[in-house]
Coordinates of C-alpha atoms and ligand atoms in Angstrom, one line a residue:
X29 CA 77.8 222.6 182.9
X30 CA 79.1 220.5 181.1
X31 CA 80.8 221.8 177.1
X32 CA 79.4 220.3 174.2
X33 CA 82.2 220.3 171.3
X34 CA 81.1 220.4 167.6
X35 CA 82.6 221.6 164.4
X36 CA 80.1 224.4 163.7
X37 CA 78.1 226.7 166.5
X38 CA 75.5 228.0 164.4
X39 CA 73.2 231.0 166.4
X40 CA 69.8 231.2 164.3
X41 CA 67.5 228.1 162.9
X42 CA 65.2 230.3 160.6
X43 CA 65.3 229.1 157.1
X44 CA 68.8 230.1 156.7
X45 CA 70.4 228.7 159.5
X46 CA 68.6 225.8 158.6
X47 CA 70.0 225.4 155.7
X48 CA 74.1 226.1 156.8
X49 CA 73.4 222.2 158.6
X50 CA 72.7 221.1 155.6
X51 CA 75.5 222.2 154.2
X52 CA 78.1 222.1 156.8
X53 CA 76.6 218.2 157.0
X54 CA 78.2 217.7 152.8
X55 CA 81.0 219.3 154.3
X56 CA 81.4 216.4 157.0
X57 CA 81.1 219.2 159.8
X58 CA 78.7 218.5 162.0
X59 CA 76.6 221.3 163.8
X60 CA 75.1 222.1 167.6
X61 CA 72.0 225.0 166.4
X62 CA 70.6 227.9 168.7
X63 CA 67.7 229.5 169.3
X64 CA 65.6 232.2 171.4
X65 CA 62.3 230.5 169.7
X66 CA 60.6 227.1 170.7
X67 CA 60.7 226.2 167.3
X68 CA 63.0 226.1 164.3
X69 CA 61.7 228.0 161.5
X70 CA 62.7 232.0 162.2
X71 CA 61.0 234.6 160.7
X72 CA 58.3 231.7 158.8
X73 CA 57.2 229.6 161.9
X74 CA 56.2 232.7 164.2
X75 CA 55.5 235.7 161.4
X76 CA 54.1 234.2 158.7
X77 CA 53.9 230.4 159.2
X78 CA 50.6 229.5 156.5
X79 CA 51.4 231.6 153.9
X80 CA 52.3 230.8 150.2
X81 CA 55.9 231.5 149.2
X82 CA 56.3 231.6 145.7
X83 CA 60.4 232.5 145.1
X84 CA 62.0 229.0 147.0
X85 CA 63.6 227.5 143.7
X86 CA 61.0 224.6 141.9
X87 CA 58.3 224.6 144.4
X88 CA 55.5 227.3 142.6
X89 CA 54.6 227.5 146.2
X90 CA 55.0 226.7 149.0
X91 CA 53.5 227.2 152.2
X92 CA 56.4 228.9 154.8
X93 CA 55.9 226.6 157.7
X94 CA 56.2 223.6 155.2
X95 CA 59.6 225.2 154.1
X96 CA 60.6 225.2 157.5
X97 CA 59.1 221.4 157.9
X98 CA 61.2 220.6 154.5
X99 CA 64.3 221.6 155.6
X100 CA 64.0 220.0 159.0
X101 CA 63.7 216.8 156.5
X102 CA 67.2 217.9 154.8
X103 CA 69.3 218.3 157.2
X104 CA 67.3 215.0 159.7
X105 CA 70.3 212.9 158.4
X106 CA 73.2 214.7 159.2
X107 CA 71.8 214.5 163.3
X108 CA 71.8 218.3 164.3
X109 CA 71.3 219.2 167.9
X110 CA 68.9 222.2 168.6
X111 CA 69.3 224.3 171.7
X112 CA 66.2 225.9 171.5
X113 CA 64.0 228.5 173.9
X114 CA 67.3 230.2 174.3
X115 CA 69.8 232.9 173.4
X116 CA 73.4 233.0 172.9
X117 CA 74.8 236.4 174.8
X118 CA 78.5 235.6 174.8
X119 CA 80.4 234.7 172.6
X120 CA 84.3 234.7 172.7
X121 CA 87.6 232.8 172.0
X122 CA 90.0 230.0 174.1
X123 CA 92.6 229.1 172.5
X124 CA 91.8 228.0 168.2
X125 CA 87.6 227.6 169.6
X126 CA 85.1 229.6 169.8
X127 CA 83.0 229.6 173.5
X128 CA 79.4 230.6 173.2
X129 CA 76.9 230.8 176.5
X130 CA 73.4 230.6 176.3
X131 CA 70.8 232.4 178.3
X132 CA 69.5 229.2 180.1
X133 CA 73.7 227.8 181.0
X134 CA 74.6 226.1 177.6
X135 CA 78.0 226.3 176.6
X136 CA 79.3 225.2 173.3
X137 CA 82.7 224.8 171.7
X138 CA 83.3 225.1 168.4
X139 CA 86.2 225.7 165.4
X140 CA 83.9 227.5 163.8
X141 CA 80.4 229.8 163.9
X142 CA 77.6 230.5 161.7
X143 CA 75.4 233.5 162.9
X144 CA 72.1 233.1 161.4
X145 CA 71.0 235.9 163.1
X146 CA 67.9 236.8 160.5
X147 CA 67.1 240.7 162.1
X148 CA 67.8 239.7 165.6
X149 CA 65.4 237.8 167.8
X150 CA 61.7 239.6 167.1
X151 CA 59.1 240.1 169.4
X152 CA 55.9 242.3 168.4
X153 CA 54.9 246.2 169.3
X154 CA 52.6 245.3 171.7
X155 CA 49.7 248.2 171.8
X156 CA 49.7 250.6 175.1
X157 CA 46.4 249.3 176.8
X158 CA 46.1 248.1 180.2
X159 CA 45.1 244.9 181.7
X160 CA 47.1 243.6 177.7
X161 CA 48.6 240.9 179.8
X162 CA 46.0 239.1 181.2
X163 CA 44.7 238.4 177.6
X164 CA 47.8 238.2 175.5
X165 CA 47.6 234.4 174.2
X166 CA 44.6 234.0 175.4
X167 CA 42.4 236.6 173.1
X168 CA 45.4 238.8 172.1
X169 CA 48.4 237.3 169.8
X170 CA 51.0 239.0 167.6
X171 CA 50.5 236.3 164.6
X172 CA 48.2 233.9 163.5
X173 CA 49.2 230.1 164.1
X174 CA 46.5 227.9 163.0
X175 CA 43.9 229.9 160.3
X176 CA 41.4 227.5 162.1
X177 CA 41.2 228.5 165.8
X178 CA 39.9 231.8 164.5
X179 CA 36.6 230.3 162.4
X180 CA 32.7 231.3 163.6
X181 CA 34.9 234.4 165.6
X182 CA 34.4 237.4 166.0
X183 CA 37.5 238.6 165.2
X184 CA 38.8 242.4 165.3
X185 CA 42.5 243.2 163.5
X186 CA 44.9 245.8 164.9
X187 CA 47.4 247.7 161.9
X188 CA 47.0 249.3 159.0
X189 CA 49.5 247.8 156.7
X190 CA 50.4 244.4 154.7
X191 CA 49.7 242.3 158.1
X192 CA 46.7 243.4 159.2
X193 CA 44.9 243.9 155.4
X194 CA 46.2 240.1 154.5
X195 CA 44.7 238.5 157.8
X196 CA 41.4 240.7 156.9
X197 CA 41.4 239.3 153.8
X198 CA 42.3 235.4 154.2
X199 CA 40.2 235.3 157.6
X200 CA 37.1 236.8 156.8
X201 CA 36.0 233.3 154.8
X202 CA 35.1 231.3 158.2
X203 CA 35.0 234.3 160.9
X204 CA 33.3 238.0 161.7
X205 CA 36.0 240.8 161.3
X206 CA 36.9 243.8 162.2
X207 CA 39.3 245.8 161.4
X208 CA 40.1 249.3 163.2
X209 CA 43.4 251.3 161.8
X210 CA 44.0 254.9 163.0
X211 CA 44.7 256.5 159.4
X212 CA 41.5 256.2 156.3
X213 CA 44.0 255.1 154.2
X214 CA 46.0 251.4 154.5
X215 CA 49.1 250.7 153.9
X216 CA 48.8 247.8 152.2
X217 CA 49.4 246.0 148.4
X218 CA 47.4 248.5 146.1
X219 CA 46.0 244.5 145.0
X220 CA 45.3 243.7 148.4
X221 CA 43.2 247.8 149.3
X222 CA 41.2 247.0 146.9
X223 CA 40.0 243.7 148.5
X224 CA 39.6 244.4 151.5
X225 CA 37.4 248.1 150.5
X226 CA 35.7 244.9 147.8
X227 CA 34.9 242.5 151.1
X228 CA 33.3 245.7 153.3
X229 CA 31.0 246.7 150.4
X230 CA 29.8 243.1 150.2
X231 CA 29.4 243.3 154.2
X232 CA 32.2 240.6 154.9
X233 CA 34.7 243.3 156.9
X234 CA 33.8 246.1 158.8
X235 CA 36.5 248.9 158.5
X236 CA 36.3 251.8 161.6
X237 CA 38.6 254.2 160.8
X238 CA 40.8 256.3 162.0
X239 CA 40.0 254.8 165.4
X240 CA 42.3 253.2 168.0
X241 CA 42.7 250.6 170.5
X242 CA 41.4 251.8 174.4
X243 CA 40.5 249.3 176.0
X244 CA 40.3 245.3 176.8
X245 CA 36.9 244.1 178.4
X246 CA 36.4 241.0 179.7
X247 CA 37.9 238.9 182.3
X248 CA 40.5 236.2 183.3
X249 CA 41.9 236.6 179.9
X250 CA 38.6 235.8 177.7
X251 CA 38.1 238.6 175.8
X252 CA 34.0 240.5 175.8
X253 CA 34.5 243.7 174.2
X254 CA 37.2 246.0 172.9
X255 CA 36.7 250.1 172.9
X256 CA 37.7 252.1 169.9
X257 CA 38.8 256.2 170.4
X258 CA 38.6 258.4 167.5
X259 CA 41.1 261.3 168.3
X260 CA 38.0 263.6 169.2
X261 CA 38.0 261.4 172.0
X262 CA 34.6 259.7 170.4
X263 CA 34.5 255.7 171.7
X264 CA 32.7 252.8 170.1
X265 CA 32.5 248.8 171.7
X266 CA 33.3 246.6 169.9
X267 CA 32.1 243.1 170.8
X268 CA 35.3 240.7 170.0
X269 CA 36.5 237.2 171.1
X270 CA 39.7 237.8 169.9
X271 CA 41.9 240.2 169.0
X272 CA 44.4 240.9 166.4
X273 CA 47.1 242.9 166.9
X274 CA 49.6 243.7 163.8
X275 CA 51.5 247.0 164.7
X276 CA 54.8 245.4 163.1
X277 CA 57.9 243.8 164.9
X278 CA 60.8 244.9 167.2
X279 CA 63.5 243.5 166.2
X280 CA 66.4 242.9 168.8
X281 CA 69.9 241.5 167.5
X282 CA 71.0 242.7 171.5
X283 CA 73.2 240.8 172.7
X284 CA 75.6 240.3 169.1
X285 CA 76.0 243.9 169.1
X286 CA 78.7 243.2 172.3
X287 CA 81.1 240.4 170.7
X288 CA 83.4 243.5 168.8
X289 CA 81.5 242.6 165.0
X290 CA 81.4 244.8 162.3
X291 CA 78.5 246.4 162.6
X292 CA 75.8 248.6 160.3
X293 CA 72.8 249.6 160.6
X294 CA 72.1 246.6 162.9
X295 CA 73.0 244.3 160.4
X296 CA 77.7 242.4 160.0
X297 CA 79.5 243.3 157.8
X298 CA 80.7 240.5 156.1
X299 CA 82.7 239.4 153.1
X300 CA 81.1 238.1 150.4
X301 CA 83.8 236.2 149.0
X302 CA 83.5 233.6 152.3
X303 CA 81.0 235.0 154.6
X304 CA 83.8 235.5 157.6
X305 CA 83.0 238.8 159.4
X306 CA 85.7 240.7 161.2
X307 CA 86.4 237.8 163.5
X308 CA 88.2 235.5 162.0
X309 CA 86.4 232.0 161.7
X310 CA 82.4 233.7 162.9
X311 CA 80.6 233.6 159.4
X312 CA 77.3 235.6 159.1
X313 CA 74.7 234.5 156.7
X314 CA 71.3 234.9 155.8
X315 CA 69.0 238.8 156.7
X316 CA 71.1 239.8 159.5
X317 CA 74.4 240.1 157.1
X318 CA 75.0 242.8 155.3
X319 CA 77.3 244.0 151.0
X320 CA 77.0 245.2 148.4
X321 CA 74.2 244.3 146.5
X322 CA 72.9 241.6 149.2
X323 CA 69.5 240.8 149.0
X324 CA 67.3 240.2 151.6
X325 CA 66.0 236.3 150.7
X326 CA 65.5 232.7 150.9
X327 CA 67.2 231.5 148.3
X328 CA 70.0 234.2 148.7
X329 CA 70.7 233.3 152.4
X330 CA 70.4 229.5 150.9
X331 CA 73.6 230.0 148.4
X332 CA 75.4 232.4 150.7
X333 CA 75.0 229.1 153.0
X334 CA 77.2 227.0 150.4
X335 CA 79.9 229.9 150.5
X336 CA 80.3 229.7 154.6
X337 CA 80.4 226.3 155.1
X338 CA 83.1 225.7 152.0
X339 CA 85.1 228.2 153.8
X340 CA 84.6 227.0 157.1
X341 CA 86.1 223.7 155.9
X342 CA 89.8 224.2 156.4
X343 CA 89.3 225.1 160.0
X344 CA 87.4 222.1 161.0
X345 CA 89.3 220.1 158.4
X346 CA 93.0 222.0 158.6
X347 CA 95.2 221.2 155.9
X348 CA 93.0 218.6 153.9
X349 CA 92.0 219.8 150.3
X350 CA 88.4 220.2 149.8
X351 CA 87.4 218.7 146.5
X352 CA 84.1 220.5 144.8
X353 CA 81.6 217.3 144.5
X354 CA 78.4 217.7 143.3
X355 CA 75.6 216.0 145.8
X356 CA 74.9 214.0 143.0
X357 CA 78.1 212.4 142.6
X358 CA 78.4 211.9 146.8
X359 CA 75.0 211.3 148.4
X360 CA 74.0 212.5 151.5
X361 CA 76.3 210.2 154.2
X362 CA 76.2 211.8 157.4
Ligands
LIG405 P1 64.7 234.1 160.9 O1 64.6 233.6 159.9 O2 64.7 235.8 161.4 O3 65.8 233.6 161.6 C1 66.8 234.2 162.6 C2 66.8 233.0 164.0 O4 68.3 233.5 165.0 C3 65.7 233.6 165.2 O5 64.6 232.6 165.4 C4 65.4 234.5 165.5 O6 65.2 233.7 167.5 C5 67.3 234.5 165.9 N1 68.0 234.5 167.4 C6 68.2 235.6 166.7 N2 69.1 235.8 167.8 C7 69.8 235.2 168.6 C8 70.6 234.9 169.4 N3 71.1 236.0 170.3 N4 70.4 233.6 169.9 C9 69.9 232.7 169.6 N5 69.1 232.5 169.0 C10 68.6 233.6 168.2 N6 62.0 236.3 151.4 C11 61.6 235.0 150.6 O7 63.1 235.1 149.8 N7 60.5 234.9 150.2 C12 58.9 235.9 150.4 O8 57.9 235.1 149.9 C13 59.0 235.8 151.9 N8 58.0 236.5 151.9 C14 57.9 236.9 153.8 C15 56.8 237.5 154.5 C16 57.4 237.7 154.9 C17 55.7 239.0 156.2 C18 58.1 238.5 156.1 C19 57.8 238.6 158.0 C20 59.5 238.2 155.4 C21 59.4 237.1 154.4 N9 60.6 237.0 153.7 C22 60.3 236.3 152.2 C23 61.9 236.8 154.2 C24 62.2 236.2 155.2 O9 61.2 235.1 155.6 C25 63.5 236.0 155.5 O10 65.0 236.3 154.5 C26 63.8 234.9 155.9 O11 63.3 234.2 157.3 C27 66.0 234.8 156.7 O12 66.0 233.9 157.1 P2 67.3 233.9 158.3 O13 67.0 232.5 158.4 O14 67.8 234.5 157.6 O15 66.1 234.9 159.5

């Protein structure tokens, strides 16, 4: 297996990993980016692609998927290399360089490492239903990639939190929605709570509580009915084309725990002056890092990328003086 050599290896292609490419590029540092997911954009693309974000500076409102696309456009001049569908399993030091080994056997040697791994590789909490696998990705989904895919369908939404209620509200415009929750009250924003009750009162959404998913009925991955059960064992059958299950996420920082990093409650302790972890040359930005006053926001993560890349410069170009310059002064050149 060929070893790839680069200036900076970035673990995670979420919004913060992508912006780290930009900040590194502005300082003439080349990047390779690795992500477990098949697409770039992290949580924005995987969890809420069609939700508007309101707190990105200079964008009064931007869909999460559009933010990822804009970031890709912004980093295009720096031609980063992406290694998708693979997890970084090992991180070790060889001489002055770091060696990253991924789950599909790629080996990347870098002068510095930026960990932008968010909450780790994440996956949905799956409902404990028989035959679930047969229906997954055909009739059972854990996220909405494209609302239009559900137009005119009978959609059962399971869960009682913000995601379940927000999607029930949003999809009620185009689909026949039933929402099932094991408690009588939803755990969502008060305004969403009012909205879902209002839609139910107008007959635009059916609310079924306190019930739980009990059985999936159908063949070859095509769902026909979902059986719901209450706590006394009473069952109800609902004709259903699509089940959207929103039982939260299981986050797993996985192999990162074994790399000798200072970790508290699944977050990497860093020095906020440099964004460096306890391992010299390994930096952490975005949701994965923690320091007093840390806010888990995209805009905070963007700023952390600028700090990390300025700290890394001398690892990539030892002995060279870094003159701080505005982008308006130096422009964007690879
Ligand atoms: P992530 O987006 O989590 O990306 C990390 C990436 O690292 C993932 O793609 C993961 O697969 C990858 N990874 C992890 N471990 C490895 C490994 N070992 N090898 C390879 N790849 C790995 N923030 C806001 O600022 N404003 C909002 O309005 C807002 N709304 C939100 C709404 C929802 C529903 C959610 C869930 C979050 C929201 N956030 C919002 C939070 C925001 O999405 C996160 O702060 C942001 O995604 C963090 O970016 P990140 O790049 O640090 O991590």
